[in-house]
């Protein structure tokens, strides 16, 4: 649910700020990117350096900092996120939010945003139950702010009661639920979908292999977008740096033969999306020992790999109702993709230009053309995540009509 989601995390000044490093770690493990705004009070409990190290991004602190503003204006900061999470949300922060006070970077970003806001309050029990706080909370709720927690228990001040910030994993789940709900309320809930992603690697000997430049970003984003719409997704992936998306069965493979086996094991399914860059050949005679540097370089004999997409798309009892392939081309993209669609008997082809100037491999962006029986849709350049979401929407529309 959290794969590729952008979270703007506002850290206010409460003792629960010490849980924030763990929260960032857990969110990033699930593929989310986290950008932090640290208030003056927050900086009393956690250092900007630790948040920067864990989030892998600059930590923004000051509304009037030339560096921060030139790097990222506060308006952009507030908009370039899918959600803003205030954790911990102190009584002071809640009051400022409810009254529209904008006297620092955090409160200004909160006022300037057009994105959903979730808060995780944390404070002493008497403060929490104080009518002033409760009225402010009601105001925020009425404006659509989601309030998560607090829980009951021992408080840092020594008192016992409501006021503990929600546990890190509960916050992670709450964010996941938020994104699931946002994405079409389970439009694909009945469907089993297999997605292939990443490259395959083909060994030459125990230490060397043949690989390709696929990053797995697009395939993983598609798997995540489909799962966000409630689909039961099995992601069969070659080696990538991408985090396993949440709520998905991930099967990790290396070679094309292993990928085909894993895909077959995941059948039957309703829909298959083959986004992997499968190697066309494997080494026919993989050496069991490391090849030695000799005077003559070794001859590598290649043999063709099975075509997973074409195998899946063959007519037969186990053919998924919708088979989607990809076509990475460096010239005549649409024409070649149309031929590929016919040759491989798949229903849709998502074609993209991967010529050296296109910057597609490994980048965040992609420009694709979707070729179906009805014709060609030319999509503008978008992030791979946006392509994934648009494709998931198209799949959901198809599924609603035809499956
Ligand atoms: O033939 P080409 O490699 O250009 O086709 C690309 C499409 O076929 C992609 O969807 C890719 O995942 C799939 N493919 C496959 N197995 C192969 C080669 C390609 O599934 N061995």
mmCIF file of C-alpha atoms and ligand atoms in Angstrom, residues 196 256 259 273-281 305-312 324-329 340 343-344 346 349-350, ligand 1:
data_model
loop_
_atom_site.group_PDB
_atom_site.id
_atom_site.type_symbol
_atom_site.label_atom_id
_atom_site.label_comp_id
_atom_site.label_asym_id
_atom_site.label_seq_id
_atom_site.Cartn_x
_atom_site.Cartn_y
_atom_site.Cartn_z
ATOM 1 C CA UNK A 196 6.582 -9.918 -13.458
ATOM 2 C CA UNK A 256 14.137 -16.611 -16.879
ATOM 3 C CA UNK A 259 10.653 -16.791 -13.467
ATOM 4 C CA UNK A 273 1.145 -8.137 -16.385
ATOM 5 C CA UNK A 274 4.574 -9.017 -17.788
ATOM 6 C CA UNK A 275 6.728 -6.003 -17.060
ATOM 7 C CA UNK A 276 9.967 -7.900 -16.477
ATOM 8 C CA UNK A 277 12.903 -7.424 -18.823
ATOM 9 C CA UNK A 278 13.492 -11.116 -19.317
ATOM 10 C CA UNK A 279 16.840 -12.045 -20.850
ATOM 11 C CA UNK A 280 16.345 -13.450 -24.312
ATOM 12 C CA UNK A 281 19.125 -16.017 -23.874
ATOM 13 C CA UNK A 305 15.023 -18.486 -22.997
ATOM 14 C CA UNK A 306 11.353 -19.372 -22.743
ATOM 15 C CA UNK A 307 9.065 -16.437 -23.546
ATOM 16 C CA UNK A 308 6.991 -16.067 -20.392
ATOM 17 C CA UNK A 309 4.516 -13.607 -21.864
ATOM 18 C CA UNK A 310 3.902 -15.705 -24.988
ATOM 19 C CA UNK A 311 3.580 -18.860 -22.879
ATOM 20 C CA UNK A 312 1.007 -17.227 -20.617
ATOM 21 C CA UNK A 324 -0.579 -7.358 -20.678
ATOM 22 C CA UNK A 325 2.918 -7.225 -22.112
ATOM 23 C CA UNK A 326 5.514 -4.510 -22.362
ATOM 24 C CA UNK A 327 7.579 -3.515 -25.334
ATOM 25 C CA UNK A 328 10.766 -1.604 -24.761
ATOM 26 C CA UNK A 329 11.927 -0.316 -28.119
ATOM 27 C CA UNK A 340 4.646 -7.845 -30.776
ATOM 28 C CA UNK A 343 3.024 -12.317 -32.241
ATOM 29 C CA UNK A 344 2.703 -12.924 -28.526
ATOM 30 C CA UNK A 346 -1.366 -10.695 -25.611
ATOM 31 C CA UNK A 349 0.971 -3.920 -24.938
ATOM 32 C CA UNK A 350 2.455 -1.043 -23.010
HETATM 33 O O1 LIG B 1 10.209 -9.778 -27.082
HETATM 34 P P1 LIG B 1 10.412 -8.713 -26.071
HETATM 35 O O2 LIG B 1 11.440 -9.061 -25.041
HETATM 36 O O3 LIG B 1 10.644 -7.352 -26.652
HETATM 37 O O4 LIG B 1 8.993 -8.618 -25.364
HETATM 38 C C1 LIG B 1 8.760 -7.854 -24.235
HETATM 39 C C2 LIG B 1 7.602 -8.415 -23.476
HETATM 40 O O5 LIG B 1 7.705 -9.829 -23.389
HETATM 41 C C3 LIG B 1 7.615 -7.945 -22.047
HETATM 42 O O6 LIG B 1 6.274 -7.922 -21.590
HETATM 43 C C4 LIG B 1 8.393 -9.031 -21.329
HETATM 44 O O7 LIG B 1 8.057 -9.105 -19.952
HETATM 45 C C5 LIG B 1 7.949 -10.261 -22.073
HETATM 46 N N1 LIG B 1 8.965 -11.305 -22.162
HETATM 47 C C6 LIG B 1 8.791 -12.476 -21.439
HETATM 48 N N2 LIG B 1 9.691 -13.477 -21.541
HETATM 49 C C7 LIG B 1 10.764 -13.372 -22.372
HETATM 50 C C8 LIG B 1 10.949 -12.178 -23.102
HETATM 51 C C9 LIG B 1 10.043 -11.175 -22.984
HETATM 52 O O8 LIG B 1 7.815 -12.578 -20.684
HETATM 53 N N3 LIG B 1 11.624 -14.362 -22.446
#
